[in-house]
Short mmCIF file of N, CA, C and O and ligand atoms in Angstrom, two decimals:
data_model
loop_
_atom_site.label_atom_id
_atom_site.label_comp_id
_atom_site.label_asym_id
_atom_site.label_seq_id
_atom_site.Cartn_x
_atom_site.Cartn_y
_atom_site.Cartn_z
N MET A 15 0.86 -1.27 -0.01
CA MET A 15 0.11 -0.02 -0.02
C MET A 15 0.88 1.12 -0.16
O MET A 15 2.17 1.13 1.30
N PRO A 16 0.41 1.83 -0.59
CA PRO A 16 1.10 3.07 -0.72
C PRO A 16 1.16 3.97 0.63
O PRO A 16 0.11 4.69 1.03
N THR A 17 1.73 4.79 0.77
CA THR A 17 1.85 5.74 1.67
C THR A 17 0.69 7.05 1.02
O THR A 17 1.30 7.44 0.40
N THR A 18 -0.10 7.90 1.98
CA THR A 18 -0.95 8.57 1.75
C THR A 18 -0.79 9.65 2.86
O THR A 18 -0.64 9.65 3.83
N SER A 19 -1.71 11.14 2.48
CA SER A 19 -1.57 11.81 3.09
C SER A 19 -3.39 12.31 3.13
O SER A 19 -4.12 12.00 1.87
N ASP A 20 -3.90 12.92 4.56
CA ASP A 20 -5.33 13.01 4.08
C ASP A 20 -5.45 14.18 3.03
O ASP A 20 -4.59 15.29 3.37
N ASP A 21 -6.72 14.49 2.47
CA ASP A 21 -6.68 15.58 2.01
C ASP A 21 -6.24 15.93 1.06
O ASP A 21 -5.97 17.08 0.48
N CYS A 22 -5.35 14.78 0.50
CA CYS A 22 -4.42 15.02 -0.85
C CYS A 22 -5.20 14.43 -2.29
O CYS A 22 -5.47 13.78 -2.08
N ILE A 23 -5.26 15.57 -3.06
CA ILE A 23 -6.08 15.16 -4.25
C ILE A 23 -5.39 13.98 -4.76
O ILE A 23 -6.11 13.19 -5.53
N PHE A 24 -4.01 14.13 -5.03
CA PHE A 24 -3.55 13.22 -6.05
C PHE A 24 -3.43 11.75 -5.06
O PHE A 24 -3.18 10.55 -5.79
N CYS A 25 -3.41 11.91 -3.88
CA CYS A 25 -3.45 10.38 -3.21
C CYS A 25 -4.68 9.99 -3.61
O CYS A 25 -4.93 8.64 -3.45
N ARG A 26 -5.97 10.93 -3.53
CA ARG A 26 -6.83 10.78 -3.90
C ARG A 26 -7.22 9.83 -5.36
O ARG A 26 -7.72 8.51 -5.54
N ILE A 27 -6.47 10.58 -6.14
CA ILE A 27 -6.72 9.66 -7.50
C ILE A 27 -5.86 8.23 -7.28
O ILE A 27 -6.18 7.88 -8.31
N VAL A 28 -4.32 8.42 -7.02
CA VAL A 28 -3.66 7.07 -6.77
C VAL A 28 -4.81 6.21 -5.92
O VAL A 28 -4.75 4.74 -6.48
N ALA A 29 -5.72 6.49 -5.06
CA ALA A 29 -6.49 5.21 -4.52
C ALA A 29 -7.83 5.26 -5.17
O ALA A 29 -8.18 4.29 -4.93
N GLY A 30 -7.55 5.92 -6.39
CA GLY A 30 -9.34 5.95 -7.32
C GLY A 30 -10.24 6.35 -6.60
O GLY A 30 -11.82 6.21 -6.99
N GLU A 31 -10.36 7.13 -5.94
CA GLU A 31 -11.54 7.75 -5.15
C GLU A 31 -11.62 9.11 -5.98
O GLU A 31 -12.88 9.62 -5.77
N LEU A 32 -11.14 9.76 -6.73
CA LEU A 32 -11.28 10.54 -7.62
C LEU A 32 -11.00 10.36 -9.02
O LEU A 32 -9.85 9.67 -9.30
N PRO A 33 -11.78 10.51 -10.13
CA PRO A 33 -11.49 10.32 -11.53
C PRO A 33 -10.37 11.06 -12.22
O PRO A 33 -9.73 12.26 -11.64
N ALA A 34 -9.58 10.44 -12.83
CA ALA A 34 -8.57 10.95 -13.71
C ALA A 34 -8.59 10.64 -14.95
O ALA A 34 -8.90 8.94 -14.75
N ARG A 35 -7.66 11.12 -16.04
CA ARG A 35 -7.34 9.93 -17.35
C ARG A 35 -5.90 9.52 -17.11
O ARG A 35 -5.66 10.33 -17.59
N ILE A 36 -6.24 8.21 -16.87
CA ILE A 36 -4.73 7.98 -16.12
C ILE A 36 -4.03 7.29 -17.71
O ILE A 36 -4.95 6.49 -18.08
N VAL A 37 -2.85 7.24 -17.96
CA VAL A 37 -2.42 6.64 -19.25
C VAL A 37 -0.98 5.95 -19.38
O VAL A 37 -0.74 5.83 -20.13
N ARG A 38 -0.70 5.74 -17.83
CA ARG A 38 0.67 5.08 -17.73
C ARG A 38 0.52 4.36 -16.40
O ARG A 38 0.40 5.48 -15.53
N ARG A 39 0.32 3.07 -15.76
CA ARG A 39 0.62 3.03 -14.11
C ARG A 39 2.16 2.33 -14.57
O ARG A 39 2.76 1.49 -15.24
N ASP A 40 2.73 1.92 -12.95
CA ASP A 40 3.43 1.63 -12.87
C ASP A 40 4.20 1.29 -11.42
O ASP A 40 2.86 1.66 -10.71
N GLU A 41 4.96 0.21 -11.01
CA GLU A 41 4.57 -0.37 -9.24
C GLU A 41 4.92 1.05 -8.70
O GLU A 41 3.90 1.31 -7.76
N ARG A 42 5.44 1.95 -8.84
CA ARG A 42 5.75 3.03 -8.32
C ARG A 42 5.05 4.91 -8.51
O ARG A 42 5.08 5.38 -7.84
N THR A 43 4.73 4.53 -9.99
CA THR A 43 4.12 6.17 -10.46
C THR A 43 2.65 5.77 -11.22
O THR A 43 2.12 4.78 -11.58
N ILE A 44 2.15 6.47 -11.27
CA ILE A 44 1.10 6.88 -12.59
C ILE A 44 1.19 8.09 -13.08
O ILE A 44 1.84 8.82 -12.53
N ALA A 45 0.62 7.92 -14.44
CA ALA A 45 0.83 9.29 -15.20
C ALA A 45 -1.13 9.51 -15.43
O ALA A 45 -1.64 8.83 -15.91
N PHE A 46 -1.34 10.85 -15.48
CA PHE A 46 -2.71 11.38 -16.15
C PHE A 46 -2.91 12.51 -16.71
O PHE A 46 -1.81 13.26 -16.20
N MET A 47 -3.68 12.71 -17.58
CA MET A 47 -3.31 14.30 -18.20
C MET A 47 -4.14 15.20 -17.05
O MET A 47 -4.88 15.22 -16.18
N ASP A 48 -3.58 16.38 -16.91
CA ASP A 48 -3.78 17.74 -16.59
C ASP A 48 -5.02 18.33 -16.45
O ASP A 48 -5.30 18.36 -17.87
N ILE A 49 -5.41 18.35 -15.89
CA ILE A 49 -7.15 19.18 -15.60
C ILE A 49 -7.10 20.23 -16.77
O ILE A 49 -8.30 20.46 -17.17
N ALA A 50 -6.23 21.25 -16.46
CA ALA A 50 -5.88 22.46 -17.18
C ALA A 50 -4.52 22.55 -17.92
O ALA A 50 -3.91 23.34 -17.41
N PRO A 51 -4.46 21.67 -19.19
CA PRO A 51 -3.59 21.67 -19.91
C PRO A 51 -3.16 22.87 -20.42
O PRO A 51 -3.40 23.87 -21.04
N ALA A 52 -1.74 22.73 -20.10
CA ALA A 52 -1.07 24.24 -20.49
C ALA A 52 -0.55 24.06 -22.25
O ALA A 52 -0.55 25.01 -23.20
N THR A 53 -0.49 22.90 -22.96
CA THR A 53 -0.59 22.45 -24.12
C THR A 53 -1.38 21.10 -24.42
O THR A 53 -1.59 20.40 -23.42
N TYR A 54 -1.53 20.64 -25.72
CA TYR A 54 -2.06 19.66 -25.82
C TYR A 54 -1.22 18.62 -25.92
O TYR A 54 -0.14 18.18 -25.99
N GLY A 55 -2.02 17.42 -24.18
CA GLY A 55 -0.86 16.43 -24.20
C GLY A 55 -0.28 16.59 -22.78
O GLY A 55 0.05 15.48 -21.96
N HIS A 56 -0.53 17.48 -22.24
CA HIS A 56 0.23 17.74 -21.15
C HIS A 56 0.04 16.87 -19.88
O HIS A 56 -1.60 16.48 -19.36
N THR A 57 0.47 16.46 -19.25
CA THR A 57 0.29 15.20 -18.31
C THR A 57 1.24 15.50 -17.23
O THR A 57 2.38 15.92 -16.67
N LEU A 58 1.03 15.07 -15.94
CA LEU A 58 1.44 14.48 -15.40
C LEU A 58 2.23 13.29 -14.27
O LEU A 58 1.09 12.36 -14.66
N VAL A 59 3.32 13.19 -13.86
CA VAL A 59 3.22 11.65 -13.79
C VAL A 59 3.77 12.12 -11.96
O VAL A 59 4.07 13.25 -11.62
N ILE A 60 3.25 11.36 -11.09
CA ILE A 60 3.20 11.10 -9.41
C ILE A 60 3.86 9.90 -9.08
O ILE A 60 3.42 8.86 -9.62
N PRO A 61 4.16 10.19 -7.69
CA PRO A 61 4.59 8.77 -7.44
C PRO A 61 3.44 8.29 -6.57
O PRO A 61 2.44 9.15 -6.09
N ARG A 62 3.34 6.56 -6.64
CA ARG A 62 2.30 6.69 -5.80
C ARG A 62 2.17 6.79 -4.39
O ARG A 62 0.84 7.25 -3.36
N ASN A 63 3.40 6.92 -3.65
CA ASN A 63 3.57 7.21 -2.19
C ASN A 63 3.44 8.74 -2.36
O ASN A 63 4.18 9.64 -3.11
N HIS A 64 2.74 9.18 -1.01
CA HIS A 64 2.77 10.67 -0.87
C HIS A 64 4.22 11.26 -0.17
O HIS A 64 4.60 10.60 0.61
N SER A 65 4.41 12.22 -1.06
CA SER A 65 5.78 13.07 -0.26
C SER A 65 5.62 14.52 -0.96
O SER A 65 4.58 14.75 -2.14
N ARG A 66 5.73 15.47 -0.08
CA ARG A 66 5.19 16.76 -0.67
C ARG A 66 6.04 17.54 -1.75
O ARG A 66 5.27 18.23 -2.47
N ASP A 67 7.26 17.04 -1.87
CA ASP A 67 7.98 17.80 -2.90
C ASP A 67 9.12 17.59 -3.15
O ASP A 67 9.40 16.20 -2.52
N LEU A 68 9.98 18.28 -4.06
CA LEU A 68 11.53 17.70 -4.34
C LEU A 68 11.88 17.23 -3.27
O LEU A 68 13.31 16.39 -3.15
N LEU A 69 12.45 18.09 -2.20
CA LEU A 69 13.10 17.69 -1.30
C LEU A 69 12.85 16.57 -0.30
O LEU A 69 13.74 16.51 0.78
N GLU A 70 11.39 16.28 -0.49
CA GLU A 70 11.05 15.27 0.79
C GLU A 70 11.23 13.66 -0.08
O GLU A 70 10.72 12.77 0.20
N ILE A 71 11.04 13.88 -1.62
CA ILE A 71 10.66 12.49 -2.15
C ILE A 71 11.70 11.23 -2.38
O ILE A 71 12.99 11.93 -1.71
N ALA A 72 11.21 10.22 -1.76
CA ALA A 72 12.53 9.54 -1.66
C ALA A 72 13.20 9.33 -3.00
O ALA A 72 12.58 9.06 -4.06
N PRO A 73 14.56 8.60 -3.09
CA PRO A 73 15.19 8.92 -4.08
C PRO A 73 14.33 7.85 -5.17
O PRO A 73 14.72 7.91 -6.26
N GLU A 74 14.21 6.50 -4.84
CA GLU A 74 13.53 5.61 -5.67
C GLU A 74 12.15 5.80 -6.15
O GLU A 74 11.77 5.69 -7.39
N ASP A 75 11.34 6.60 -5.84
CA ASP A 75 10.56 7.31 -6.22
C ASP A 75 10.44 8.35 -7.02
O ASP A 75 10.15 8.43 -8.32
N LEU A 76 11.59 9.20 -6.97
CA LEU A 76 12.17 10.46 -7.43
C LEU A 76 12.67 9.33 -9.22
O LEU A 76 12.57 10.19 -10.33
N HIS A 77 13.58 8.40 -9.04
CA HIS A 77 14.01 7.95 -10.02
C HIS A 77 12.69 7.16 -10.85
O HIS A 77 12.89 7.42 -12.22
N ALA A 78 11.91 6.75 -10.17
CA ALA A 78 10.60 6.08 -10.96
C ALA A 78 9.80 6.95 -11.84
O ALA A 78 9.60 7.01 -13.02
N VAL A 79 10.00 8.23 -11.32
CA VAL A 79 9.04 9.18 -11.90
C VAL A 79 9.82 10.37 -13.09
O VAL A 79 9.15 10.08 -14.17
N ALA A 80 10.89 10.16 -12.77
CA ALA A 80 12.29 10.23 -13.82
C ALA A 80 11.61 9.50 -15.25
O ALA A 80 11.96 9.92 -16.14
N SER A 81 11.92 8.58 -14.88
CA SER A 81 11.66 6.78 -15.75
C SER A 81 10.61 6.79 -16.72
O SER A 81 10.15 7.11 -17.91
N ALA A 82 9.52 6.91 -15.88
CA ALA A 82 7.94 7.57 -16.53
C ALA A 82 7.85 8.95 -17.16
O ALA A 82 7.04 8.41 -18.38
N ALA A 83 8.26 9.95 -16.91
CA ALA A 83 8.67 11.05 -17.89
C ALA A 83 9.04 11.00 -19.09
O ALA A 83 8.63 11.06 -19.82
N GLN A 84 10.31 10.10 -18.79
CA GLN A 84 10.63 9.76 -20.35
C GLN A 84 9.88 9.41 -20.86
O GLN A 84 9.68 9.55 -22.49
N SER A 85 8.95 8.48 -20.52
CA SER A 85 8.40 7.46 -21.44
C SER A 85 6.96 8.25 -22.28
O SER A 85 6.65 8.30 -23.50
N ILE A 86 6.60 8.99 -21.09
CA ILE A 86 6.12 9.91 -21.43
C ILE A 86 5.79 11.23 -22.54
O ILE A 86 5.49 11.15 -23.37
N ALA A 87 7.17 11.27 -22.53
CA ALA A 87 7.51 12.43 -23.00
C ALA A 87 7.76 11.69 -25.11
O ALA A 87 7.95 12.17 -25.53
N ALA A 88 8.55 10.69 -24.68
CA ALA A 88 8.84 9.60 -26.03
C ALA A 88 7.16 9.15 -26.62
O ALA A 88 6.98 9.59 -27.88
N ARG A 89 6.32 9.12 -25.72
CA ARG A 89 5.04 9.21 -26.09
C ARG A 89 4.43 10.33 -27.08
O ARG A 89 3.91 10.42 -28.12
N ALA A 90 4.39 11.28 -26.66
CA ALA A 90 4.34 12.61 -26.93
C ALA A 90 5.28 13.16 -28.20
O ALA A 90 4.46 13.53 -29.43
N SER A 91 6.20 12.49 -28.61
CA SER A 91 7.01 12.67 -29.48
C SER A 91 6.00 11.92 -30.72
O SER A 91 6.26 12.18 -32.13
N GLU A 92 6.06 10.27 -30.43
CA GLU A 92 5.86 9.74 -31.51
C GLU A 92 4.29 9.83 -31.97
O GLU A 92 3.99 9.63 -33.00
N ARG A 93 3.46 9.89 -30.68
CA ARG A 93 2.08 9.85 -30.91
C ARG A 93 1.53 10.94 -31.19
O ARG A 93 0.39 11.26 -31.93
N LEU A 94 1.68 11.80 -30.70
CA LEU A 94 1.03 13.56 -30.86
C LEU A 94 1.99 14.32 -31.64
O LEU A 94 1.30 15.32 -32.10
N GLY A 95 2.89 13.87 -32.00
CA GLY A 95 3.46 14.78 -32.80
C GLY A 95 4.47 16.19 -32.45
O GLY A 95 4.68 17.34 -32.93
N ALA A 96 4.77 15.97 -30.84
CA ALA A 96 5.32 16.99 -30.48
C ALA A 96 6.49 17.18 -30.76
O ALA A 96 7.41 16.33 -31.34
N ASP A 97 7.15 18.54 -31.01
CA ASP A 97 7.96 19.58 -31.60
C ASP A 97 9.41 19.04 -30.50
O ASP A 97 10.58 18.92 -30.42
N GLY A 98 8.79 19.29 -29.10
CA GLY A 98 9.85 18.88 -28.15
C GLY A 98 8.88 19.05 -26.75
O GLY A 98 7.76 18.57 -26.64
N VAL A 99 9.75 18.66 -25.65
CA VAL A 99 8.91 18.64 -24.24
C VAL A 99 9.68 19.24 -23.37
O VAL A 99 11.10 19.21 -22.93
N ASN A 100 8.91 19.89 -22.26
CA ASN A 100 9.42 20.23 -21.34
C ASN A 100 9.02 19.39 -20.20
O ASN A 100 7.64 19.40 -19.74
N LEU A 101 10.11 19.29 -18.98
CA LEU A 101 9.63 18.27 -18.05
C LEU A 101 9.91 19.63 -17.21
O LEU A 101 10.83 20.17 -16.89
N ILE A 102 8.60 19.85 -16.04
CA ILE A 102 8.87 21.11 -14.90
C ILE A 102 8.29 20.46 -13.50
O ILE A 102 6.97 19.65 -13.48
N ASN A 103 9.12 20.56 -12.74
CA ASN A 103 8.60 20.23 -11.55
C ASN A 103 8.80 21.67 -10.60
O ASN A 103 9.68 22.34 -10.82
N SER A 104 7.79 22.12 -10.12
CA SER A 104 7.73 23.21 -8.76
C SER A 104 7.93 22.67 -7.18
O SER A 104 6.98 21.80 -6.98
N CYS A 105 8.97 23.39 -6.36
CA CYS A 105 9.20 22.65 -5.15
C CYS A 105 8.71 24.01 -4.44
O CYS A 105 9.66 24.84 -4.36
N GLY A 106 7.68 24.22 -4.16
CA GLY A 106 7.22 25.04 -2.87
C GLY A 106 6.61 26.37 -3.60
O GLY A 106 6.41 26.39 -4.71
N SER A 107 5.62 26.79 -2.62
CA SER A 107 4.83 28.26 -3.60
C SER A 107 5.75 29.15 -3.83
O SER A 107 4.73 29.52 -5.09
N ALA A 108 6.53 29.44 -3.79
CA ALA A 108 7.94 30.73 -4.48
C ALA A 108 8.01 30.11 -5.96
O ALA A 108 8.30 31.06 -6.50
N ALA A 109 8.06 28.71 -5.92
CA ALA A 109 8.43 28.28 -7.36
C ALA A 109 7.03 27.82 -7.87
O ALA A 109 7.11 27.08 -9.04
N TRP A 110 5.89 28.53 -7.91
CA TRP A 110 4.82 28.31 -8.18
C TRP A 110 3.95 26.75 -7.70
O TRP A 110 3.36 26.12 -8.55
N GLN A 111 4.26 26.27 -6.62
CA GLN A 111 3.76 24.69 -6.43
C GLN A 111 2.44 25.11 -6.13
O GLN A 111 2.58 26.01 -5.05
N THR A 112 1.46 24.33 -6.37
CA THR A 112 0.08 24.47 -5.84
C THR A 112 -0.76 23.17 -5.20
O THR A 112 -1.50 23.25 -4.52
N VAL A 113 -0.05 22.18 -5.76
CA VAL A 113 -0.63 20.67 -5.28
C VAL A 113 0.50 20.09 -4.53
O VAL A 113 1.78 19.65 -5.29
N PHE A 114 0.43 20.00 -3.37
CA PHE A 114 1.75 19.43 -2.53
C PHE A 114 1.94 18.14 -2.05
O PHE A 114 1.93 17.46 -1.12
N HIS A 115 1.83 17.21 -3.25
CA HIS A 115 2.40 16.15 -3.83
C HIS A 115 3.12 16.05 -4.64
O HIS A 115 2.43 16.56 -6.06
N PHE A 116 4.50 15.32 -4.80
CA PHE A 116 5.39 15.96 -5.91
C PHE A 116 4.73 15.41 -6.91
O PHE A 116 4.03 14.22 -7.07
N HIS A 117 4.60 16.32 -7.98
CA HIS A 117 4.48 15.80 -9.33
C HIS A 117 5.38 16.15 -10.51
O HIS A 117 6.57 17.22 -10.18
N MET A 118 5.62 15.65 -11.26
CA MET A 118 6.37 16.18 -12.49
C MET A 118 5.26 16.23 -13.81
O MET A 118 4.30 15.61 -14.14
N HIS A 119 5.43 17.71 -14.08
CA HIS A 119 4.85 18.14 -15.65
C HIS A 119 5.49 17.34 -16.74
O HIS A 119 6.63 17.94 -16.91
N VAL A 120 4.67 16.90 -17.63
CA VAL A 120 5.31 16.36 -19.07
C VAL A 120 4.83 17.52 -19.95
O VAL A 120 3.56 17.11 -20.30
N ILE A 121 4.90 18.40 -20.36
CA ILE A 121 4.48 19.40 -21.49
C ILE A 121 5.23 19.00 -22.62
O ILE A 121 5.95 19.56 -23.06
N PRO A 122 4.30 18.98 -23.63
CA PRO A 122 4.73 18.43 -25.23
C PRO A 122 4.61 19.77 -25.87
O PRO A 122 4.09 20.58 -25.17
N ARG A 123 5.94 20.02 -26.39
CA ARG A 123 5.74 21.48 -26.99
C ARG A 123 5.87 21.13 -28.63
O ARG A 123 6.09 20.37 -29.26
N TYR A 124 4.92 22.43 -29.19
CA TYR A 124 4.63 22.95 -30.55
C TYR A 124 5.20 23.60 -31.25
O TYR A 124 5.06 24.74 -30.08
N ALA A 125 6.31 23.80 -32.36
CA ALA A 125 6.68 25.01 -32.78
C ALA A 125 5.91 26.18 -32.47
O ALA A 125 6.34 27.43 -32.32
N ASP A 126 4.72 26.22 -33.06
CA ASP A 126 3.61 27.38 -32.86
C ASP A 126 3.10 27.34 -31.72
O ASP A 126 1.84 28.21 -31.53
N ASP A 127 3.21 26.53 -30.27
CA ASP A 127 2.45 27.21 -29.00
C ASP A 127 2.98 27.97 -28.51
O ASP A 127 3.79 29.12 -28.75
N PRO A 128 1.84 29.10 -27.52
CA PRO A 128 2.02 29.96 -27.03
C PRO A 128 3.04 30.20 -25.78
O PRO A 128 3.27 31.13 -25.06
N LEU A 129 3.77 28.90 -25.56
CA LEU A 129 4.63 29.06 -23.77
C LEU A 129 5.86 30.06 -24.50
O LEU A 129 6.58 29.85 -25.42
N ARG A 130 5.93 30.70 -23.30
CA ARG A 130 7.35 31.37 -23.39
C ARG A 130 8.39 31.27 -22.15
O ARG A 130 7.42 30.63 -21.29
N LEU A 131 9.61 31.17 -21.82
CA LEU A 131 10.92 31.28 -21.28
C LEU A 131 9.80 32.39 -20.02
O LEU A 131 9.37 33.39 -20.33
N PRO A 132 10.02 31.68 -18.54
CA PRO A 132 9.24 32.59 -17.65
C PRO A 132 10.57 33.52 -17.05
O PRO A 132 10.59 34.25 -16.13
N TRP A 133 11.47 33.46 -17.95
CA TRP A 133 12.83 34.28 -17.50
C TRP A 133 13.67 35.17 -18.59
O TRP A 133 12.95 34.64 -19.75
N VAL A 134 14.00 36.10 -18.26
CA VAL A 134 14.38 36.73 -19.49
C VAL A 134 16.13 36.70 -19.66
O VAL A 134 16.07 37.07 -18.86
N PRO A 135 16.30 35.83 -20.37
CA PRO A 135 18.05 35.49 -20.53
C PRO A 135 18.84 36.94 -20.71
O PRO A 135 18.05 37.57 -21.67
N ALA A 136 19.56 37.32 -19.49
CA ALA A 136 20.62 38.36 -19.69
C ALA A 136 21.77 37.99 -18.67
O ALA A 136 21.57 37.19 -17.98
N GLN A 137 23.08 38.71 -19.16
CA GLN A 137 24.27 38.10 -18.56
C GLN A 137 24.41 38.71 -16.98
O GLN A 137 23.37 39.73 -16.96
N GLY A 138 24.58 37.59 -16.72
CA GLY A 138 25.06 37.66 -15.09
C GLY A 138 25.71 38.20 -14.20
O GLY A 138 27.05 38.77 -15.33
N ASP A 139 25.98 39.40 -13.17
CA ASP A 139 26.59 39.48 -12.50
C ASP A 139 27.77 38.25 -12.33
O ASP A 139 27.88 37.39 -11.22
N PRO A 140 29.08 38.84 -12.85
CA PRO A 140 30.22 36.87 -12.39
C PRO A 140 30.92 37.25 -11.16
O PRO A 140 30.40 35.95 -10.89
N ASP A 141 30.52 38.09 -10.66
CA ASP A 141 30.88 38.01 -8.78
C ASP A 141 29.72 37.43 -8.33
O ASP A 141 29.76 36.35 -6.96
N GLU A 142 28.13 37.61 -8.51
CA GLU A 142 27.16 37.30 -7.91
C GLU A 142 27.34 35.80 -8.12
O GLU A 142 26.70 34.56 -7.39
N ILE A 143 27.62 35.30 -9.60
CA ILE A 143 27.71 33.86 -10.04
C ILE A 143 28.68 33.17 -9.14
O ILE A 143 28.92 32.27 -8.32
N ALA A 144 29.69 33.58 -9.10
CA ALA A 144 30.66 32.58 -8.02
C ALA A 144 30.11 33.16 -6.69
O ALA A 144 30.85 31.68 -6.20
N THR A 145 29.65 33.97 -6.32
CA THR A 145 29.02 33.82 -4.99
C THR A 145 28.32 32.53 -4.55
O THR A 145 28.24 31.54 -4.01
N ALA A 146 27.42 32.41 -5.75
CA ALA A 146 26.52 31.62 -5.44
C ALA A 146 26.97 29.98 -5.82
O ALA A 146 26.81 29.21 -4.71
N ALA A 147 27.94 30.02 -6.53
CA ALA A 147 28.82 28.63 -6.89
C ALA A 147 29.62 28.24 -5.50
O ALA A 147 29.46 27.19 -5.31
N ALA A 148 30.08 29.47 -5.04
CA ALA A 148 30.77 28.68 -3.54
C ALA A 148 29.85 28.10 -2.62
O ALA A 148 30.05 27.19 -1.69
N GLN A 149 28.78 28.96 -2.46
CA GLN A 149 27.41 28.34 -1.20
C GLN A 149 27.05 26.69 -2.18
O GLN A 149 27.11 26.41 -0.92
N LEU A 150 27.04 26.51 -3.08
CA LEU A 150 26.68 25.10 -3.87
C LEU A 150 27.54 24.61 -3.77
O LEU A 150 27.39 23.08 -4.11
N ILE A 151 28.80 24.83 -4.17
CA ILE A 151 29.80 23.82 -4.38
C ILE A 151 29.96 22.84 -3.13
O ILE A 151 29.83 23.10 -2.15
N GLY A 152 30.43 21.60 -3.76
CA GLY A 152 30.74 20.35 -2.75
C GLY A 152 30.32 19.02 -3.02
O GLY A 152 30.29 18.66 -4.26
P1 5GP B 343 1.69 22.89 -9.54
O1 5GP B 343 0.81 24.32 -10.04
O2 5GP B 343 1.65 22.24 -8.03
O3 5GP B 343 2.89 22.97 -10.42
O4 5GP B 343 0.74 21.95 -10.59
C1 5GP B 343 -0.44 21.27 -10.23
C2 5GP B 343 -1.11 21.11 -11.55
O5 5GP B 343 -2.21 20.05 -11.01
C3 5GP B 343 -1.68 22.29 -12.49
O6 5GP B 343 -1.36 22.04 -13.47
C4 5GP B 343 -3.20 22.00 -12.24
O7 5GP B 343 -4.04 21.54 -13.19
C5 5GP B 343 -3.00 20.12 -11.86
N1 5GP B 343 -4.71 19.52 -10.89
C6 5GP B 343 -4.98 20.28 -9.81
N2 5GP B 343 -5.98 19.54 -9.55
C7 5GP B 343 -6.37 18.49 -10.39
C8 5GP B 343 -6.78 17.29 -10.30
O8 5GP B 343 -7.72 17.43 -9.72
N3 5GP B 343 -7.11 16.58 -11.25
C9 5GP B 343 -6.22 16.48 -12.53
N4 5GP B 343 -5.83 15.67 -13.61
N5 5GP B 343 -5.31 18.10 -12.81
C10 5GP B 343 -5.46 18.30 -11.49
ZN1 ZN B 344 -0.26 12.74 -1.95
#
């Protein structure tokens, strides 16, 4: 039995208590259509076990989600004619997470779709980059 959290809509989808258009299942994950798709074929891959986010998910579940997301990305390319795919995970409200059961968005991309990068690429401050690197290195 997967670990669950009360009041988690994705746990309820795993349990079959809420409807979802499930497109792939394996021992550790399910994949289903996002109810508010960013593009045609937008799919969510989630672990069956409840974990809040990227910082909490068990490595085995994260690996299984990554593998399932790769499989859905291949289907998007082969069956939907996607020109590309974005994998997006939001960790924390500040990063746009709204459902607190880990999920990977698999977003098929089309040459003429309306999505845009959420930041404007611009040359960074080298000192600030070096400072961040010093904090992250290890
Ligand atoms: P987040 O904002 O946390 O990165 O992503 C949550 C995603 O879950 C959103 O894209 C939203 O459309 C989707 N979502 C929220 N509630 C439901 C639901 O009940 N069913 C399905 N299939 N998707 C949902
Ligand atoms: Zn959950």
